[in-house]
PDB file of C-alpha atoms in Angstrom:
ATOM      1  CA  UNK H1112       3.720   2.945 -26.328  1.00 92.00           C
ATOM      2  CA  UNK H1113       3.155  -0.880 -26.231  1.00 91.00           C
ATOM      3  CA  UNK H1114       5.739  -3.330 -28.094  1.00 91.00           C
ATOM      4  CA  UNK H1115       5.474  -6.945 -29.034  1.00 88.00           C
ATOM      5  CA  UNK H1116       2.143  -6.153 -31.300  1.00 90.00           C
ATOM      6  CA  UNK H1117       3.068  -7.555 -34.643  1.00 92.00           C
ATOM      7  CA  UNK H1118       3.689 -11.570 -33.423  1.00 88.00           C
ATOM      8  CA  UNK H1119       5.304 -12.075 -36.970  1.00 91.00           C
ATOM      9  CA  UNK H1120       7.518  -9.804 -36.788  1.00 93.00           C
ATOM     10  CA  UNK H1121      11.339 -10.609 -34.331  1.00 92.00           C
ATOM     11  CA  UNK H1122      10.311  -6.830 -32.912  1.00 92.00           C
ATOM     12  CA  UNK H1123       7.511  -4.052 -32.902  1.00 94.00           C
ATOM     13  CA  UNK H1124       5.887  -1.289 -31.505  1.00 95.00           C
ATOM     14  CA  UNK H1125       3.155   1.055 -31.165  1.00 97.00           C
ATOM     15  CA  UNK H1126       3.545   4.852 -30.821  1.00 97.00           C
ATOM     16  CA  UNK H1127       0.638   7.518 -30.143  1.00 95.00           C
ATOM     17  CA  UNK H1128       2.202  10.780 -29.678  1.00 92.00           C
ATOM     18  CA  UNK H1129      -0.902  13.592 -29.215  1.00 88.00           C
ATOM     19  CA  UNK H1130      -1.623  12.736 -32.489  1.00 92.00           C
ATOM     20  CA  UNK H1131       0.984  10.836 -34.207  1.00 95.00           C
ATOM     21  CA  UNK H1132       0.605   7.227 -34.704  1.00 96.00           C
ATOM     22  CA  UNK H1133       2.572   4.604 -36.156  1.00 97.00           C
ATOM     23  CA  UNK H1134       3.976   1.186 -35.754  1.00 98.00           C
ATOM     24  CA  UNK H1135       7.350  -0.289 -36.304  1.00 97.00           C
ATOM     25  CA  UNK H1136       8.351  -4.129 -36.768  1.00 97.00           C
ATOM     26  CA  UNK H1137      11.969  -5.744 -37.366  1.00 96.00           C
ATOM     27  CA  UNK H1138      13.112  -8.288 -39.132  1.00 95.00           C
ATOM     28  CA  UNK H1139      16.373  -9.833 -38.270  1.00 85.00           C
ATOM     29  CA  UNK H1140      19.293 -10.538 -38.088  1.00 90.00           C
ATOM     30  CA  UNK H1141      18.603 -12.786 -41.101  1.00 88.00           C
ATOM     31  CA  UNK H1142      21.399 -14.251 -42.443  1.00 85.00           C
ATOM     32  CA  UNK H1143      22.493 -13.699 -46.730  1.00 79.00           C
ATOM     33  CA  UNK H1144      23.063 -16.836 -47.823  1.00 79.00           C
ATOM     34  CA  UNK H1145      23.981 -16.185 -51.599  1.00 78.00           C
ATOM     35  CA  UNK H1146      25.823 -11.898 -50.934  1.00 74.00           C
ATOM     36  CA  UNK H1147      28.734 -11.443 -50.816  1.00 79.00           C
ATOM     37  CA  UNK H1148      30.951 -11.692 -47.444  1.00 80.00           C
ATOM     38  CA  UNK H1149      30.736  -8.892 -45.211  1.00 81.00           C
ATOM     39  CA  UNK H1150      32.309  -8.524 -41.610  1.00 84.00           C
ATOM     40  CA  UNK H1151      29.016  -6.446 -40.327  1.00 87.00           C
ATOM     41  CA  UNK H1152      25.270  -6.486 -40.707  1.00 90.00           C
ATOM     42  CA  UNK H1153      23.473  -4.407 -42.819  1.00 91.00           C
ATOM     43  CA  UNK H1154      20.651  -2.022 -42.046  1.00 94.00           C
ATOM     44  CA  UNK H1155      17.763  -0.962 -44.538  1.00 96.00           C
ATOM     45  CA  UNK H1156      15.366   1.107 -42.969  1.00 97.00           C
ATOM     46  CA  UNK H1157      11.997   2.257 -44.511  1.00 97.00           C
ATOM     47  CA  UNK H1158       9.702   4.590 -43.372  1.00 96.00           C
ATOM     48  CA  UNK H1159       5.815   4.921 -45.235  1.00 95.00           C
ATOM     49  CA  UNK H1160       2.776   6.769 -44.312  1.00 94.00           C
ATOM     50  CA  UNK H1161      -0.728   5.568 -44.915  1.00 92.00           C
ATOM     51  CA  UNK H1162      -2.801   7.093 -47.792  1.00 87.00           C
ATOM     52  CA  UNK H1163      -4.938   9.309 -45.193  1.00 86.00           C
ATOM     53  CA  UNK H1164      -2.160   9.953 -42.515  1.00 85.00           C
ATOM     54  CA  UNK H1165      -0.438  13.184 -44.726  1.00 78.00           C
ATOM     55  CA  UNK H1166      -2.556  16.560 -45.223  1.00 72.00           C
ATOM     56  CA  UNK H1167      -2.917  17.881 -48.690  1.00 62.00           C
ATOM     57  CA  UNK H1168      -0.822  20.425 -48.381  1.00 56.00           C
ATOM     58  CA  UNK H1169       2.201  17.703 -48.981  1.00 56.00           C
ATOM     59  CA  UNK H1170       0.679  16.053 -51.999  1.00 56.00           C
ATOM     60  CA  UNK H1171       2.594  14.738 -54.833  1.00 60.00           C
ATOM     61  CA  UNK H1172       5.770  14.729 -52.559  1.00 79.00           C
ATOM     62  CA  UNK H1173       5.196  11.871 -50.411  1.00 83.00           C
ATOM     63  CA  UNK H1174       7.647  10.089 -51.663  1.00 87.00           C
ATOM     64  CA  UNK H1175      10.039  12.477 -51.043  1.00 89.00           C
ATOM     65  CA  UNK H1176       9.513  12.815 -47.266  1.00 89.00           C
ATOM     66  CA  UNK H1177       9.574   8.819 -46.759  1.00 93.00           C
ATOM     67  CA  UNK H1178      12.625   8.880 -48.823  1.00 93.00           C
ATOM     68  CA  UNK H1179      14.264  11.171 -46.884  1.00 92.00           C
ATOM     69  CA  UNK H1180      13.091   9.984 -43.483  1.00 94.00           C
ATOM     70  CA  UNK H1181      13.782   6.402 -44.779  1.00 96.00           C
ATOM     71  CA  UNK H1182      17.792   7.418 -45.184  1.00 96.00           C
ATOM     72  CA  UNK H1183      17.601   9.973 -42.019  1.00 95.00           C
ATOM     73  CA  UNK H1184      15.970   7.225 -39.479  1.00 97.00           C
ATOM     74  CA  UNK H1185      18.699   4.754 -40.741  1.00 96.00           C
ATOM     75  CA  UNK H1186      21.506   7.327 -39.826  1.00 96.00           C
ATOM     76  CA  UNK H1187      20.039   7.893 -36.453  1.00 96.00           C
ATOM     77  CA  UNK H1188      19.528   4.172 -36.066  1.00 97.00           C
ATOM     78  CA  UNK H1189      23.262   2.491 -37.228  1.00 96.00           C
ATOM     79  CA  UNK H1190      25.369   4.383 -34.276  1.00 95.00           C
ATOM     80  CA  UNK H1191      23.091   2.195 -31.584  1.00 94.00           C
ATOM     81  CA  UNK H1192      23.311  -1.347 -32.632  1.00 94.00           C
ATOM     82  CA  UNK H1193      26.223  -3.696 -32.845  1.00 91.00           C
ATOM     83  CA  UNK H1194      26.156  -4.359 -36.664  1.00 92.00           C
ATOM     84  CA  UNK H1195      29.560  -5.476 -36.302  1.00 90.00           C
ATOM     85  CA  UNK H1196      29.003  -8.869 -34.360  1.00 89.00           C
ATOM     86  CA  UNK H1197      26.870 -10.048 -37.009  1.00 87.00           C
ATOM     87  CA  UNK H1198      28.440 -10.750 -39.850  1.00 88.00           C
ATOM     88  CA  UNK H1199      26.569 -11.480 -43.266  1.00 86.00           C
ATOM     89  CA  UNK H1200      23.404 -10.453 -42.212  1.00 91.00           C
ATOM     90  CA  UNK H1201      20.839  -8.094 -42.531  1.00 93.00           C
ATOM     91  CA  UNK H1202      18.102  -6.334 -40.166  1.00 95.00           C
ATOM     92  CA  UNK H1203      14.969  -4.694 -42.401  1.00 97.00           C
ATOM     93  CA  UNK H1204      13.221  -1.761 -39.423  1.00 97.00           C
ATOM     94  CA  UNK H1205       9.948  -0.471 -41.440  1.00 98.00           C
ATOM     95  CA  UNK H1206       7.929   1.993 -39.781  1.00 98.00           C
ATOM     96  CA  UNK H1207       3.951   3.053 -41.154  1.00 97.00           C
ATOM     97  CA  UNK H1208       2.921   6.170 -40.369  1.00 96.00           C
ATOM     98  CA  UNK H1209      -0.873   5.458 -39.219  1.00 95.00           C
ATOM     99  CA  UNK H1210      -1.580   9.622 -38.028  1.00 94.00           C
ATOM    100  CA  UNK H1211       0.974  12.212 -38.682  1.00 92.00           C
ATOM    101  CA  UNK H1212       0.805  15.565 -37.325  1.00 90.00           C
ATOM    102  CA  UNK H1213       3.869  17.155 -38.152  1.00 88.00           C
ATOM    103  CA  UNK H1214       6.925  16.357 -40.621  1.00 90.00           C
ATOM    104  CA  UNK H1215       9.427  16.850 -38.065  1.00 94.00           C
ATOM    105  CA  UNK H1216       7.576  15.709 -34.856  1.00 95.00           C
ATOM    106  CA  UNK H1217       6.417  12.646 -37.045  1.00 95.00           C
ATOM    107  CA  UNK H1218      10.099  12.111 -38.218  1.00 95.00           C
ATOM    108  CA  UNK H1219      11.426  12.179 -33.911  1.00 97.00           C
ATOM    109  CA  UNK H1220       8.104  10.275 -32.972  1.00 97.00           C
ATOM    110  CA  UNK H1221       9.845   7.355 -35.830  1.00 97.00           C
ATOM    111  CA  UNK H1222      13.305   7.494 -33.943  1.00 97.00           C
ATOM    112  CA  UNK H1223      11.760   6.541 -30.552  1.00 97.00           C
ATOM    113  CA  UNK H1224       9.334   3.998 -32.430  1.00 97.00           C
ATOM    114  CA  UNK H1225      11.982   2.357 -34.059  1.00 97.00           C
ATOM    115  CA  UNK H1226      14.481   1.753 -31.255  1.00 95.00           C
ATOM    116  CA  UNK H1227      11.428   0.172 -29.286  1.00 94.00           C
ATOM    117  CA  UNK H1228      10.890  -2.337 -31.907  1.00 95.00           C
ATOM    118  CA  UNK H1229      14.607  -2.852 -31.911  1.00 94.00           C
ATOM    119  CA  UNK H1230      14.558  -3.703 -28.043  1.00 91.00           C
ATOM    120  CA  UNK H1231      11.600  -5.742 -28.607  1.00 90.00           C
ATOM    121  CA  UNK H1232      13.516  -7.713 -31.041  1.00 90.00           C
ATOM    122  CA  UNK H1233      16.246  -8.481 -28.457  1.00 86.00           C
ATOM    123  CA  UNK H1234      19.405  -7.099 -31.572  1.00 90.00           C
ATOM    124  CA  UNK H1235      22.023  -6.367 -29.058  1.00 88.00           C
ATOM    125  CA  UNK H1236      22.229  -2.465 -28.927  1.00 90.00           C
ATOM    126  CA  UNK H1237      25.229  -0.298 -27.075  1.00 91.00           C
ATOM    127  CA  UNK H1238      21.973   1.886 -26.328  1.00 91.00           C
ATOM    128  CA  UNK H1239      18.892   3.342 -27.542  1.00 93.00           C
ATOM    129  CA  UNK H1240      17.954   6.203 -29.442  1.00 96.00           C
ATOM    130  CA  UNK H1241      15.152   8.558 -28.919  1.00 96.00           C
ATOM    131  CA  UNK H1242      13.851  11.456 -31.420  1.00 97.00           C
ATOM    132  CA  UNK H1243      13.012  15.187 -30.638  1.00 97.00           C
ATOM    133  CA  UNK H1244      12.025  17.722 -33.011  1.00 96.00           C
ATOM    134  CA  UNK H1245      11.560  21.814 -31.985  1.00 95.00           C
ATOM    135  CA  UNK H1246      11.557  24.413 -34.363  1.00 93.00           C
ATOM    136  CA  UNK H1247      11.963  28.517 -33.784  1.00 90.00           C
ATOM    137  CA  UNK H1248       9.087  30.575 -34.918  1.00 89.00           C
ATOM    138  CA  UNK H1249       8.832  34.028 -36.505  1.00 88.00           C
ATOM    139  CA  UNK H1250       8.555  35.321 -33.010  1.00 88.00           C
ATOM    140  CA  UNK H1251      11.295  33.844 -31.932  1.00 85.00           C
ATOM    141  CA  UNK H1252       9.984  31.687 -29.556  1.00 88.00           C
ATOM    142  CA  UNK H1253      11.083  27.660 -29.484  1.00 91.00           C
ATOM    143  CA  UNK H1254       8.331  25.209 -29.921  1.00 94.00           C
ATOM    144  CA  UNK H1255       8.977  21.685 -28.955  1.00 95.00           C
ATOM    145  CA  UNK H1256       7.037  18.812 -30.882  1.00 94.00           C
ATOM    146  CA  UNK H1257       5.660  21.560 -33.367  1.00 94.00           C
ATOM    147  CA  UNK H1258       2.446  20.362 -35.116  1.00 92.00           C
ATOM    148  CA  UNK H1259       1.404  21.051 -39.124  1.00 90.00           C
ATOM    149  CA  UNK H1260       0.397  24.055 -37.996  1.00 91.00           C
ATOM    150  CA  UNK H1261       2.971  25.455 -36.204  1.00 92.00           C
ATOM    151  CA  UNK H1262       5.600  24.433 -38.776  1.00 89.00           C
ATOM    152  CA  UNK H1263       3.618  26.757 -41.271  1.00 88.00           C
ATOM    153  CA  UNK H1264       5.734  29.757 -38.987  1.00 87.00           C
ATOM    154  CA  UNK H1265       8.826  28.403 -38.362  1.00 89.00           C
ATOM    155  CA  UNK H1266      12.345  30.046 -39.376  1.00 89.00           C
ATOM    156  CA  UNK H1267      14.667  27.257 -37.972  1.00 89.00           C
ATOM    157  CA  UNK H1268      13.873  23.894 -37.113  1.00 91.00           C
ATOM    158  CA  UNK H1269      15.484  20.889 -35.379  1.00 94.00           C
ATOM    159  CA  UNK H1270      15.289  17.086 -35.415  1.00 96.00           C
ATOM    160  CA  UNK H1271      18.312  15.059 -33.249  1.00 96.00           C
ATOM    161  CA  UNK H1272      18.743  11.243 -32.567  1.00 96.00           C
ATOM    162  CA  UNK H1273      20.026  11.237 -28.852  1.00 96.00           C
ATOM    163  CA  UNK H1274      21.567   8.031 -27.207  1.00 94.00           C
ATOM    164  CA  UNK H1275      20.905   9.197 -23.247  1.00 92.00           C
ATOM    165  CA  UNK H1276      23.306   7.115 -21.829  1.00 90.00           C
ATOM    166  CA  UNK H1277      26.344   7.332 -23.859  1.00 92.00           C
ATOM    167  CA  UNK H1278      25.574  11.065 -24.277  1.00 93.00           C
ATOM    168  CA  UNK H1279      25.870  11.455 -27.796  1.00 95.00           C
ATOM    169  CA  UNK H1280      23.975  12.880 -31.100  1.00 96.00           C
ATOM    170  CA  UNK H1281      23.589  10.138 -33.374  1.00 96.00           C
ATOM    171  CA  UNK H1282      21.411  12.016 -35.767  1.00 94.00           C
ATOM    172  CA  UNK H1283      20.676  16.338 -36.480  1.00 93.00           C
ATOM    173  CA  UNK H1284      18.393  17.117 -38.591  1.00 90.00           C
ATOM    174  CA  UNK H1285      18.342  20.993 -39.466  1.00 87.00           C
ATOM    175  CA  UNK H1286      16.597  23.385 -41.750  1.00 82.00           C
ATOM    176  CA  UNK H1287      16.972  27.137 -41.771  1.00 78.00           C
ATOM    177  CA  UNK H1288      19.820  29.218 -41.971  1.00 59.00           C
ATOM    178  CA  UNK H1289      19.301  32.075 -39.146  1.00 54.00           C
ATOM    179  CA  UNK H1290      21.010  29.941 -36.330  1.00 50.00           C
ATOM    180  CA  UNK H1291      24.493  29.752 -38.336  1.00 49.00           C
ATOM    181  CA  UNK H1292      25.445  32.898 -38.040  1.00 52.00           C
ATOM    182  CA  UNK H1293      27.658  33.520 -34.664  1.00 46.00           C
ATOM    183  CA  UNK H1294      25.365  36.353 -33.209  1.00 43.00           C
ATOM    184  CA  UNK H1295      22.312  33.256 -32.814  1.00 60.00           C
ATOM    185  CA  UNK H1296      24.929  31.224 -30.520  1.00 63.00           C
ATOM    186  CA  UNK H1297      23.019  31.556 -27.703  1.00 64.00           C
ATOM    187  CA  UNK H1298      19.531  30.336 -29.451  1.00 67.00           C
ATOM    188  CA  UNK H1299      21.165  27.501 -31.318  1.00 70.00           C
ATOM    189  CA  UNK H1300      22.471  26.153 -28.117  1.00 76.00           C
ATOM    190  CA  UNK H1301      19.039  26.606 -26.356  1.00 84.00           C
ATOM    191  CA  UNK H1302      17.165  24.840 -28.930  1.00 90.00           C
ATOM    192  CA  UNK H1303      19.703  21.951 -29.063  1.00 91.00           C
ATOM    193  CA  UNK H1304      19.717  21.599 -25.068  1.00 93.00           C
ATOM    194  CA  UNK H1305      15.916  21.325 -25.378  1.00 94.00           C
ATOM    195  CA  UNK H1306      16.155  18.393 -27.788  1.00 96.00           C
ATOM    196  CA  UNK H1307      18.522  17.142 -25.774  1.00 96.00           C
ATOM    197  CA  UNK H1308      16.189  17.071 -22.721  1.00 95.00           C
ATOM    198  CA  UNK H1309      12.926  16.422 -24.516  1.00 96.00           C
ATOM    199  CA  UNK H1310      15.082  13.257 -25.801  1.00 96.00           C
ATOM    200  CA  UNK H1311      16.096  12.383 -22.405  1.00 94.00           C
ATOM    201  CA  UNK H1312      12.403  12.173 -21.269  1.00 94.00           C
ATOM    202  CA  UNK H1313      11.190  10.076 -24.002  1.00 94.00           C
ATOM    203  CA  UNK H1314      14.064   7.455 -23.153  1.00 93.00           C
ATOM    204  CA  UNK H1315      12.583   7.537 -19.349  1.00 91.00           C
ATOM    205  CA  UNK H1316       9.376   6.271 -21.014  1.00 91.00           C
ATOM    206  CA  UNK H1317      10.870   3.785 -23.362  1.00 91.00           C
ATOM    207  CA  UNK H1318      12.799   2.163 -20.490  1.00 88.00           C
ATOM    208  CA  UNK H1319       9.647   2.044 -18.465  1.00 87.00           C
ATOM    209  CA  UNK H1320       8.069   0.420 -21.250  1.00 88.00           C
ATOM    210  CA  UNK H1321      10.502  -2.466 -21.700  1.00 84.00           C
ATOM    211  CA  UNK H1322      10.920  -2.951 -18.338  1.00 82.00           C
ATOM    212  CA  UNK H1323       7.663  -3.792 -17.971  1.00 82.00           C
ATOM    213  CA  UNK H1324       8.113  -6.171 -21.108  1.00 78.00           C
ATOM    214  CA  UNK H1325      11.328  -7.604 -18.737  1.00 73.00           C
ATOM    215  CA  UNK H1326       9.157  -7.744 -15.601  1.00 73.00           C
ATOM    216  CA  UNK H1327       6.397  -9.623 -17.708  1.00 73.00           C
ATOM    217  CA  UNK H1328       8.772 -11.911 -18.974  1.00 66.00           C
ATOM    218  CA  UNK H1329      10.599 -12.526 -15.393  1.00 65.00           C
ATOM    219  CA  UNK H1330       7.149 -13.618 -13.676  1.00 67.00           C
ATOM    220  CA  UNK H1331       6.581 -16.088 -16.201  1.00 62.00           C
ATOM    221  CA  UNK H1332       9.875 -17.298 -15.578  1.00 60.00           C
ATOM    222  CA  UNK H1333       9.292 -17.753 -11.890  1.00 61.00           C
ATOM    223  CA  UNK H1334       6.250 -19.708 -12.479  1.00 62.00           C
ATOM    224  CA  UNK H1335       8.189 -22.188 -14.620  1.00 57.00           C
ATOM    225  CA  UNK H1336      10.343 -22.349 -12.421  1.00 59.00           C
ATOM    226  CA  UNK H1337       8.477 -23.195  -9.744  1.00 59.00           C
ATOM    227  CA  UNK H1338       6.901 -25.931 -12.111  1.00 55.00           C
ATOM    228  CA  UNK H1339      10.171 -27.757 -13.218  1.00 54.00           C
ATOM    229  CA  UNK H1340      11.176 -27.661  -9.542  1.00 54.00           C
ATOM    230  CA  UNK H1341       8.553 -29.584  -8.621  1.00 56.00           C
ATOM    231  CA  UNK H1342       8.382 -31.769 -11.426  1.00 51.00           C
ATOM    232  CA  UNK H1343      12.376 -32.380 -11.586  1.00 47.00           C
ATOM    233  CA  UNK H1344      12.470 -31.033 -15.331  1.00 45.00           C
ATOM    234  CA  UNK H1345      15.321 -28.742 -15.910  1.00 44.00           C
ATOM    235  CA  UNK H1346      15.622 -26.426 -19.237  1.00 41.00           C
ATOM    236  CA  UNK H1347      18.748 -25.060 -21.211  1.00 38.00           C
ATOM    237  CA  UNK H1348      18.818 -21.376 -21.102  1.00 40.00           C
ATOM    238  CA  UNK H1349      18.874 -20.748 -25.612  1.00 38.00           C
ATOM    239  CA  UNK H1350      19.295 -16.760 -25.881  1.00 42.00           C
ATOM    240  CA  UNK H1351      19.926 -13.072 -24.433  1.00 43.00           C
ATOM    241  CA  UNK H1352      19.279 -10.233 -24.159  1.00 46.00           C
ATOM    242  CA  UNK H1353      21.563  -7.476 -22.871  1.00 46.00           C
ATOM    243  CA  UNK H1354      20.403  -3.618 -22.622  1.00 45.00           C
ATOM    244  CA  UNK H1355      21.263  -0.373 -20.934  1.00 45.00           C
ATOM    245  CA  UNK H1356      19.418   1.562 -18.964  1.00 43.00           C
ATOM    246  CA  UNK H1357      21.110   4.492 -17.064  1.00 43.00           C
ATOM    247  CA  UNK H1358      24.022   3.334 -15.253  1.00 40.00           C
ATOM    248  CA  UNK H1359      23.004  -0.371 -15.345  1.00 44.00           C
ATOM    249  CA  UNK H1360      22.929  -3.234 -17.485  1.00 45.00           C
ATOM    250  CA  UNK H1361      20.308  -5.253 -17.632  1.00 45.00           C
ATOM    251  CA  UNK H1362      20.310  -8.799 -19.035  1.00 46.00           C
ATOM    252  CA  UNK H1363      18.108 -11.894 -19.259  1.00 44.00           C
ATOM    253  CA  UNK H1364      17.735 -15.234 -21.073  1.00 45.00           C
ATOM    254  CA  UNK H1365      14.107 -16.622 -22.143  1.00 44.00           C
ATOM    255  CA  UNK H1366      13.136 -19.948 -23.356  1.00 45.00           C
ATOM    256  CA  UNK H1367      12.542 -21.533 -26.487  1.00 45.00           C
ATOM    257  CA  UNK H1368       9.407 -23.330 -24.924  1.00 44.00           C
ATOM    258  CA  UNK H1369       9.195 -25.677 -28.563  1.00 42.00           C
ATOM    259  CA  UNK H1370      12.364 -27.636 -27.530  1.00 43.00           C
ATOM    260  CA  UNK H1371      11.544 -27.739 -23.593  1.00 42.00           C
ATOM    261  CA  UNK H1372      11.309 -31.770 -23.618  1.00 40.00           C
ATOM    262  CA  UNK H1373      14.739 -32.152 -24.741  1.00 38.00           C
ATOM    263  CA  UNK H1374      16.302 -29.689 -22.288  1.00 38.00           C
ATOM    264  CA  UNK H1375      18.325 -30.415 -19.201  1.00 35.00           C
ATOM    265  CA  UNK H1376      19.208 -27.186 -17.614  1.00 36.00           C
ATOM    266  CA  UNK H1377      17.724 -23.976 -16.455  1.00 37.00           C
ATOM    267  CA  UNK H1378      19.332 -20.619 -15.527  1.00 38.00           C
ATOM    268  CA  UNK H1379      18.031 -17.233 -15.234  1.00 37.00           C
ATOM    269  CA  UNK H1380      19.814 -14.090 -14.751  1.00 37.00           C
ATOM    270  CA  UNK H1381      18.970 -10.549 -13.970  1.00 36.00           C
ATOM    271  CA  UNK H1382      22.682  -8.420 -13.955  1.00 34.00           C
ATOM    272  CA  UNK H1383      23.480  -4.676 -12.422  1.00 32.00           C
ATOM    273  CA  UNK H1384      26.840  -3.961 -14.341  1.00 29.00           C
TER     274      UNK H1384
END
């Protein structure tokens, strides 16, 4: 996973999951000038695969899948950012499908994608969401991240959108109607908890991935730093960024470097919460 690809874009990824591949990019918060007032933001989400990325076997209903993951991956999106702190605006999240392998994998793979675009784009966020996607086979066995092929056996499958640190479902996605009945408790519940898990692990990867993006961004800051120091040049800190990751909060400021010869002060700050 890589972010910060698309430079036009306020956020984006890259995804390769065996092999999955997509993108994501974000645009926004951009403000509605002639709407309507409204006391939160908006989110439109839309998800679209490439011409080669789906096999046959799905055919004339393509549009039906990206309709349906377009309204799912908003549903598992909204719970995680702050929509309410920005009034009269909008944020647009597109994800393209490059490499699919896998409606529901594809669908989880678009979850994790989309939150790391978000994060890229620095939208302030109460947390992240990652996707995971298992379905139950004719044997009865649980297969997580099934593939085209094993989705051709399943009975009962499973997609959730899982915000680790708050602990919650933000999104489940389910098909099949074995696991409703009360004597399948105990295989509902095992299925769920390795969502739940699988979930877990793909946030440990997505924090990895932006603090790396953090620890990028810190170094350069230390250089400058070091510059204005020397030079007696001081620059105004212009945004943040605040995050969670586990038990901590992490926040830090960057630099609009375009305005840096009519700035005064400079302060950085890294914050355990």
């Amino acid at each position: 996973m890589k972010t910060g690809l698309i430079t036009k874009a306020d956020g984006s990824a890259y995804l390769e999951q065996e092999r999955i591949k997509m993108v994501s990019a974000v645009y926004g918060p951009q403000q509605l000038k002639n709407a309507p007032f409204s006391s939160s933001a908006s989110l439109v989400c839309e998800v679209k695969y490439a011409p080669f990325a789906l096999k046959q076997k799905y055919g004339c209903n393509r549009e039906i899948i990206e309709k349906d993951m377009s309204l799912h991956l908003e549903a598992a999106i909204s719970p995680s950012i702050q929509l309410d702190i920005l009034p009269k605006s909008v944020i647009h999240i597109y994800v393209f499908v490059l490499e699919a392998d896998g409606e529901l994998s594809t669908f989880a793979a678009a979850i994790t994608c989309a939150s790391a675009a978000i994060a890229d784009a620095n939208i302030e966020c109460v947390d992240l969401v990652t996707g995971a996607a298992a379905i139950i086979n004719k044997d009865n066995c649980v297969i997580m991240d099934p593939t085209d092929e094993d989705e051709n056996d399943k009975i009962f499958s499973l997609v959730i959108g899982y915000m680790a640190v708050k602990d919650e479902l933000t999104e489940l996605w389910s098909f099949g109607l074995k696991l409703f009945n009360s004597t399948d408790q105990h295989e509902s519940d095992d299925i769920l908890s390795k969502c739940i898990s699988m979930a877990s692990d793909y946030r440990f990867v997505l924090n990895n991935v932006i603090m790396q993006k953090m620890e990028e961004q810190l170094n350069f800051f230390e250089g400058l730093c070091l510059f204005m120091k020397t030079s007696n040049v001081f620059i105004l800190i212009l945004k943040s960024w605040k995050i969670h990751f586990g038990k901590f909060t992490f926040m830090y400021f960057y630099i609009n470097l375009n305005k840096l010869k009519n700035l005064r002060l400079l302060k950085i700050y890294l914050l355990y919460t």
